[in-house]
mmCIF file of C-alpha atoms in Angstrom:
data_model
loop_
_atom_site.group_PDB
_atom_site.id
_atom_site.type_symbol
_atom_site.label_atom_id
_atom_site.label_comp_id
_atom_site.label_asym_id
_atom_site.label_seq_id
_atom_site.Cartn_x
_atom_site.Cartn_y
_atom_site.Cartn_z
ATOM 1 C CA MET A 245 82.229 89.562 68.124
ATOM 2 C CA GLN A 246 80.267 92.546 66.791
ATOM 3 C CA PRO A 247 77.224 91.805 64.607
ATOM 4 C CA VAL A 248 77.561 92.726 60.943
ATOM 5 C CA PRO A 249 75.304 95.614 59.836
ATOM 6 C CA LEU A 250 73.464 93.591 57.182
ATOM 7 C CA ALA A 251 73.626 89.983 55.988
ATOM 8 C CA VAL A 252 71.702 87.596 53.739
ATOM 9 C CA THR A 253 70.090 84.303 54.705
ATOM 10 C CA THR A 254 67.122 82.129 53.695
ATOM 11 C CA SER A 255 63.735 81.265 55.088
ATOM 12 C CA SER A 256 63.634 78.386 57.566
ATOM 13 C CA LYS A 257 62.137 76.068 54.907
ATOM 14 C CA ALA A 258 64.543 76.882 52.093
ATOM 15 C CA ASP A 259 65.405 74.351 49.443
ATOM 16 C CA GLU A 260 68.692 74.279 47.534
ATOM 17 C CA ALA A 261 67.354 76.611 44.829
ATOM 18 C CA GLN A 262 66.551 79.249 47.454
ATOM 19 C CA ARG A 263 69.929 78.827 49.075
ATOM 20 C CA GLU A 264 71.584 79.379 45.694
ATOM 21 C CA GLU A 265 69.426 82.450 45.113
ATOM 22 C CA ALA A 266 70.341 83.807 48.555
ATOM 23 C CA ARG A 267 74.048 83.362 47.805
ATOM 24 C CA ALA A 268 73.512 85.216 44.520
ATOM 25 C CA VAL A 269 71.728 88.077 46.320
ATOM 26 C CA ALA A 270 74.601 88.309 48.797
ATOM 27 C CA ALA A 271 77.114 88.423 45.945
ATOM 28 C CA ARG A 272 75.181 91.081 44.007
ATOM 29 C CA TRP A 273 75.124 93.414 47.008
ATOM 30 C CA GLY A 274 78.496 92.587 48.508
ATOM 31 C CA LEU A 275 76.942 91.278 51.713
ATOM 32 C CA PRO A 276 77.865 88.320 53.924
ATOM 33 C CA TRP A 277 75.888 85.106 53.485
ATOM 34 C CA MET A 278 74.745 83.213 56.592
ATOM 35 C CA SER A 279 73.537 79.639 56.374
ATOM 36 C CA ARG A 280 70.342 78.981 58.335
ATOM 37 C CA LYS A 281 69.331 75.620 59.762
ATOM 38 C CA PRO A 282 65.799 74.257 59.205
ATOM 39 C CA LYS A 283 63.271 75.824 61.627
ATOM 40 C CA GLU A 284 65.971 78.082 63.105
ATOM 41 C CA GLY A 285 64.393 81.362 64.184
ATOM 42 C CA ILE A 286 65.418 84.827 63.001
ATOM 43 C CA ALA A 287 64.915 86.697 66.275
ATOM 44 C CA PRO A 288 67.965 85.215 68.100
ATOM 45 C CA TRP A 289 70.203 86.329 65.212
ATOM 46 C CA LEU A 290 69.185 89.988 65.227
ATOM 47 C CA GLY A 291 71.601 92.084 67.243
ATOM 48 C CA ILE A 292 73.850 89.050 67.771
ATOM 49 C CA LYS A 293 74.929 87.840 64.329
ATOM 50 C CA ALA A 294 73.570 90.759 62.313
ATOM 51 C CA GLN A 295 71.845 94.055 62.976
ATOM 52 C CA ALA A 296 69.489 93.322 60.079
ATOM 53 C CA LEU A 297 68.912 90.481 57.629
ATOM 54 C CA LEU A 298 67.755 90.122 54.047
ATOM 55 C CA VAL A 299 65.777 86.872 54.021
ATOM 56 C CA VAL A 300 65.247 85.071 50.718
ATOM 57 C CA GLY A 301 62.085 82.976 50.678
ATOM 58 C CA ASP A 302 59.024 82.046 48.650
ATOM 59 C CA ASP A 303 57.778 85.634 48.942
ATOM 60 C CA GLY A 304 60.984 87.151 47.601
ATOM 61 C CA VAL A 305 63.476 89.174 49.638
ATOM 62 C CA THR A 306 62.328 90.483 53.011
ATOM 63 C CA LEU A 307 64.236 92.854 55.273
ATOM 64 C CA TRP A 308 64.186 91.875 58.942
ATOM 65 C CA ALA A 309 65.177 94.147 61.825
ATOM 66 C CA PRO A 310 64.453 94.040 65.571
ATOM 67 C CA GLY A 311 61.338 96.184 65.080
ATOM 68 C CA GLY A 312 59.732 94.050 62.376
ATOM 69 C CA SER A 313 60.033 93.272 58.687
ATOM 70 C CA PHE A 314 58.935 94.379 55.251
ATOM 71 C CA GLY A 315 59.369 93.277 51.657
ATOM 72 C CA PHE A 316 58.793 94.581 48.164
ATOM 73 C CA HIS A 317 55.240 94.828 46.881
ATOM 74 C CA ALA A 318 53.648 97.073 44.287
ATOM 75 C CA GLY A 319 51.118 98.334 46.844
ATOM 76 C CA MET A 320 49.527 101.643 45.867
ATOM 77 C CA ALA A 321 51.688 101.726 42.746
ATOM 78 C CA HIS A 322 49.653 98.789 41.401
ATOM 79 C CA LEU A 323 46.398 100.718 41.875
ATOM 80 C CA ARG A 324 47.899 103.887 40.397
ATOM 81 C CA ARG A 325 49.145 101.936 37.378
ATOM 82 C CA MET A 326 45.692 100.395 36.882
ATOM 83 C CA ARG A 327 44.059 103.826 37.007
ATOM 84 C CA LEU A 328 46.668 105.311 34.686
ATOM 85 C CA ALA A 329 46.139 102.481 32.189
ATOM 86 C CA ALA A 330 42.387 103.194 32.351
ATOM 87 C CA GLY A 331 42.999 106.831 31.429
ATOM 88 C CA GLU A 332 42.603 108.311 34.910
ATOM 89 C CA PRO A 333 44.964 111.111 36.014
ATOM 90 C CA ASP A 334 47.953 110.600 38.316
ATOM 91 C CA THR A 335 49.390 113.572 40.189
ATOM 92 C CA PHE A 336 53.038 112.603 39.616
ATOM 93 C CA VAL A 337 52.466 112.052 35.900
ATOM 94 C CA ARG A 338 50.589 115.367 35.631
ATOM 95 C CA VAL A 339 53.129 117.489 37.524
ATOM 96 C CA ALA A 340 56.099 115.906 35.731
ATOM 97 C CA GLU A 341 54.273 116.030 32.375
ATOM 98 C CA LEU A 342 55.492 112.504 31.679
ATOM 99 C CA ARG A 343 55.012 111.187 28.185
ATOM 100 C CA ALA A 344 55.997 108.180 26.110
ATOM 101 C CA GLY A 345 59.735 107.910 25.511
ATOM 102 C CA ASP A 346 60.777 110.137 28.426
ATOM 103 C CA ALA A 347 63.844 109.414 30.562
ATOM 104 C CA VAL A 348 63.157 109.751 34.296
ATOM 105 C CA LEU A 349 65.676 109.752 37.151
ATOM 106 C CA ASP A 350 64.211 108.912 40.574
ATOM 107 C CA CYS A 351 66.810 110.111 43.089
ATOM 108 C CA THR A 352 65.006 108.606 46.098
ATOM 109 C CA LEU A 353 63.898 105.193 44.866
ATOM 110 C CA GLY A 354 62.774 103.696 48.192
ATOM 111 C CA LEU A 355 60.532 100.756 47.296
ATOM 112 C CA ALA A 356 60.054 102.070 43.735
ATOM 113 C CA GLN A 357 56.402 103.101 44.054
ATOM 114 C CA ASP A 358 56.685 106.270 41.943
ATOM 115 C CA ALA A 359 59.247 104.665 39.638
ATOM 116 C CA LEU A 360 56.724 101.935 38.814
ATOM 117 C CA VAL A 361 54.153 104.556 37.844
ATOM 118 C CA ALA A 362 56.757 106.399 35.763
ATOM 119 C CA SER A 363 57.731 103.178 33.960
ATOM 120 C CA LEU A 364 54.164 102.826 32.688
ATOM 121 C CA ALA A 365 53.796 106.530 31.863
ATOM 122 C CA VAL A 366 56.957 106.598 29.693
ATOM 123 C CA GLY A 367 56.246 103.197 28.173
ATOM 124 C CA PRO A 368 58.605 100.610 26.698
ATOM 125 C CA SER A 369 60.448 103.262 24.669
ATOM 126 C CA GLY A 370 61.215 105.276 27.808
ATOM 127 C CA ARG A 371 63.785 104.914 30.534
ATOM 128 C CA VAL A 372 63.480 104.996 34.342
ATOM 129 C CA VAL A 373 66.551 104.983 36.589
ATOM 130 C CA GLY A 374 66.271 104.721 40.367
ATOM 131 C CA VAL A 375 68.981 105.747 42.826
ATOM 132 C CA GLU A 376 68.851 104.668 46.478
ATOM 133 C CA LYS A 377 71.445 105.460 49.142
ATOM 134 C CA SER A 378 70.392 102.746 51.608
ATOM 135 C CA VAL A 379 71.822 99.388 50.539
ATOM 136 C CA ALA A 380 69.074 97.573 52.461
ATOM 137 C CA LEU A 381 66.236 99.400 50.688
ATOM 138 C CA CYS A 382 68.081 99.265 47.379
ATOM 139 C CA ALA A 383 68.461 95.507 47.614
ATOM 140 C CA VAL A 384 64.806 94.931 48.563
ATOM 141 C CA ALA A 385 63.597 97.149 45.701
ATOM 142 C CA ALA A 386 65.991 95.796 43.065
ATOM 143 C CA GLU A 387 65.381 92.154 43.943
ATOM 144 C CA GLY A 388 61.628 92.766 43.993
ATOM 145 C CA LEU A 389 61.721 94.487 40.608
ATOM 146 C CA ARG A 390 63.662 91.544 39.153
ATOM 147 C CA HIS A 391 60.547 89.408 39.605
ATOM 148 C CA PHE A 392 57.842 92.055 39.089
ATOM 149 C CA GLU A 393 55.616 91.405 36.067
ATOM 150 C CA ARG A 394 55.618 94.906 34.616
ATOM 151 C CA GLY A 395 53.946 93.937 31.333
ATOM 152 C CA PRO A 396 54.715 95.054 27.761
ATOM 153 C CA ASP A 397 53.491 98.635 28.290
ATOM 154 C CA SER A 398 56.235 99.544 30.815
ATOM 155 C CA CYS A 399 59.987 99.936 30.616
ATOM 156 C CA ALA A 400 62.369 98.214 33.004
ATOM 157 C CA ILE A 401 63.629 100.171 36.029
ATOM 158 C CA GLU A 402 67.405 100.444 36.375
ATOM 159 C CA VAL A 403 68.502 100.490 40.019
ATOM 160 C CA HIS A 404 71.724 102.009 41.369
ATOM 161 C CA HIS A 405 73.008 102.017 44.938
ATOM 162 C CA ALA A 406 74.464 105.508 45.312
ATOM 163 C CA ASP A 407 74.183 108.888 46.976
ATOM 164 C CA ALA A 408 71.870 110.931 44.771
ATOM 165 C CA HIS A 409 73.895 114.154 44.886
ATOM 166 C CA ALA A 410 77.115 112.331 43.969
ATOM 167 C CA TYR A 411 75.312 110.400 41.234
ATOM 168 C CA LEU A 412 73.926 113.616 39.745
ATOM 169 C CA LYS A 413 77.401 115.181 39.682
ATOM 170 C CA GLY A 414 78.614 112.358 37.465
ATOM 171 C CA LEU A 415 75.877 112.794 34.849
ATOM 172 C CA PRO A 416 76.036 114.908 31.687
ATOM 173 C CA SER A 417 73.853 118.014 31.524
ATOM 174 C CA ALA A 418 70.323 117.557 30.128
ATOM 175 C CA SER A 419 70.570 113.754 30.257
ATOM 176 C CA PHE A 420 67.089 113.104 31.720
ATOM 177 C CA ASP A 421 63.758 114.697 30.881
ATOM 178 C CA VAL A 422 62.610 114.652 34.513
ATOM 179 C CA VAL A 423 64.501 114.306 37.798
ATOM 180 C CA PHE A 424 62.422 113.369 40.848
ATOM 181 C CA PHE A 425 62.945 113.591 44.610
ATOM 182 C CA ASP A 426 60.743 112.163 47.357
ATOM 183 C CA PRO A 427 62.667 112.914 50.587
ATOM 184 C CA MET A 428 61.639 111.036 53.718
ATOM 185 C CA PHE A 429 59.164 113.175 55.658
ATOM 186 C CA GLY A 430 60.701 114.608 58.822
ATOM 187 C CA LYS A 431 57.531 114.465 60.928
ATOM 188 C CA PRO A 432 55.796 111.189 60.134
ATOM 189 C CA LYS A 433 52.253 110.441 61.118
ATOM 190 C CA LYS A 434 51.469 107.232 62.958
ATOM 191 C CA ALA A 435 52.174 104.396 60.532
ATOM 192 C CA GLN A 436 52.164 100.618 60.328
ATOM 193 C CA ALA A 437 55.054 98.744 61.946
ATOM 194 C CA ALA A 438 56.512 97.765 58.554
ATOM 195 C CA PHE A 439 56.792 101.413 57.528
ATOM 196 C CA GLU A 440 58.477 102.274 60.815
ATOM 197 C CA VAL A 441 61.104 99.628 60.032
ATOM 198 C CA LEU A 442 61.505 101.115 56.557
ATOM 199 C CA ARG A 443 62.147 104.523 58.137
ATOM 200 C CA LEU A 444 65.043 103.048 60.126
ATOM 201 C CA PHE A 445 66.912 102.327 56.895
ATOM 202 C CA ALA A 446 65.807 105.296 54.789
ATOM 203 C CA GLU A 447 67.905 108.395 54.144
ATOM 204 C CA HIS A 448 66.619 111.217 56.375
ATOM 205 C CA ALA A 449 68.807 114.080 55.180
ATOM 206 C CA PRO A 450 66.679 116.803 53.562
ATOM 207 C CA LEU A 451 67.031 117.764 49.936
ATOM 208 C CA THR A 452 69.670 120.490 49.668
ATOM 209 C CA ALA A 453 69.747 123.510 47.390
ATOM 210 C CA GLN A 454 73.022 122.187 45.933
ATOM 211 C CA ALA A 455 71.486 118.830 44.986
ATOM 212 C CA LEU A 456 68.475 120.619 43.525
ATOM 213 C CA GLU A 457 70.728 122.730 41.311
ATOM 214 C CA GLU A 458 72.573 119.621 40.104
ATOM 215 C CA ALA A 459 69.195 118.082 39.293
ATOM 216 C CA ARG A 460 68.202 121.181 37.327
ATOM 217 C CA ARG A 461 71.422 120.838 35.332
ATOM 218 C CA VAL A 462 70.736 117.170 34.590
ATOM 219 C CA ALA A 463 67.046 117.686 33.728
ATOM 220 C CA ARG A 464 65.807 118.646 30.283
ATOM 221 C CA ARG A 465 62.365 119.823 31.487
ATOM 222 C CA TRP A 466 61.495 119.532 35.159
ATOM 223 C CA VAL A 467 62.772 118.653 38.597
ATOM 224 C CA VAL A 468 59.794 117.365 40.608
ATOM 225 C CA VAL A 469 59.816 117.244 44.416
ATOM 226 C CA LYS A 470 57.296 115.545 46.689
ATOM 227 C CA GLY A 471 56.792 116.900 50.196
ATOM 228 C CA ALA A 472 54.479 116.783 53.189
ATOM 229 C CA ARG A 473 51.603 119.247 53.298
ATOM 230 C CA TYR A 474 52.326 120.018 56.967
ATOM 231 C CA SER A 475 55.952 121.038 56.256
ATOM 232 C CA ASP A 476 57.551 124.049 54.566
ATOM 233 C CA ASP A 477 60.315 121.984 52.932
ATOM 234 C CA LEU A 478 59.313 122.979 49.391
ATOM 235 C CA ARG A 479 59.124 126.670 50.170
ATOM 236 C CA LYS A 480 62.566 126.560 51.813
ATOM 237 C CA LEU A 481 63.885 125.442 48.427
ATOM 238 C CA GLY A 482 61.986 128.164 46.607
ATOM 239 C CA ILE A 483 59.468 125.734 45.120
ATOM 240 C CA ALA A 484 55.791 126.675 44.985
ATOM 241 C CA PRO A 485 53.447 123.740 45.706
ATOM 242 C CA GLU A 486 51.233 122.632 42.832
ATOM 243 C CA PRO A 487 47.439 122.557 43.320
ATOM 244 C CA THR A 488 46.345 119.222 44.800
ATOM 245 C CA SER A 489 43.372 117.828 46.685
ATOM 246 C CA ARG A 490 42.837 119.446 50.075
ATOM 247 C CA PHE A 491 42.392 115.952 51.491
ATOM 248 C CA SER A 492 45.918 114.844 50.508
ATOM 249 C CA ASP A 493 48.762 114.734 53.050
ATOM 250 C CA VAL A 494 51.238 115.041 50.176
ATOM 251 C CA THR A 495 52.190 118.133 48.231
ATOM 252 C CA TRP A 496 54.050 118.341 44.944
ATOM 253 C CA GLY A 497 56.269 120.993 43.420
ATOM 254 C CA ARG A 498 58.417 121.432 40.371
ATOM 255 C CA VAL A 499 61.186 123.697 39.134
ATOM 256 C CA ALA A 500 62.293 124.116 35.558
ATOM 257 C CA ALA A 501 65.566 122.763 34.219
ATOM 258 C CA LEU A 502 68.449 125.237 34.033
ATOM 259 C CA ALA A 503 68.439 124.991 30.251
ATOM 260 C CA PRO A 504 65.047 123.540 29.229
ATOM 261 C CA VAL A 505 65.067 121.427 26.086
ATOM 262 C CA PRO A 506 61.826 121.384 24.030
#
């Protein structure tokens, strides 16, 4: 019997409430649910019962694969949000010119780090929508955001499991103020094991000129793209990098909407 690509289970010390929550997670994402016995290990399941597992426990939903595991956490987004709330600049907010009430579409949600910053920048009157092609990453992010205490100064983040290009095609023109892409870097530097596991599930296809044009149609002001300083991905798309710190490994670029709306 072939292992299923992705399934949902609980921690080894789950109570009935956690088992019910795990069944609900499985139902929300259309994934099989696997009952786990007390103290039964995860490792023997991987590659046998499932290629990867979403584990519901006290710490939320964690994605387990043969190479390791990771879960949702605000991480650097928490620090960026604190600095933004204190009046300090944020590169994403500056390049995108985000302001209260804006609607932002994040086409590469990942673990929602930039979306969390955007949700504070646009405030409770704004809107942030995140699209993620990987069901595993989408589930981890969405389930994590369900329990994230965003506070009264941020809007909720809507999460959709979809291909970004296809999702853009289905949107009306000028329906978001800013459209954002953060494609997975093609030449990663040495990273922690958890990030290497994340890379296994992330979408690695580069941003195409066709998707960029759809984004320009959907945007009212800007399409913002994040890239790696050591790559020429932005220039291949005709996007000039914005000035950033020479110590940063990340570069940012933006292109105007096809029909900018004041």
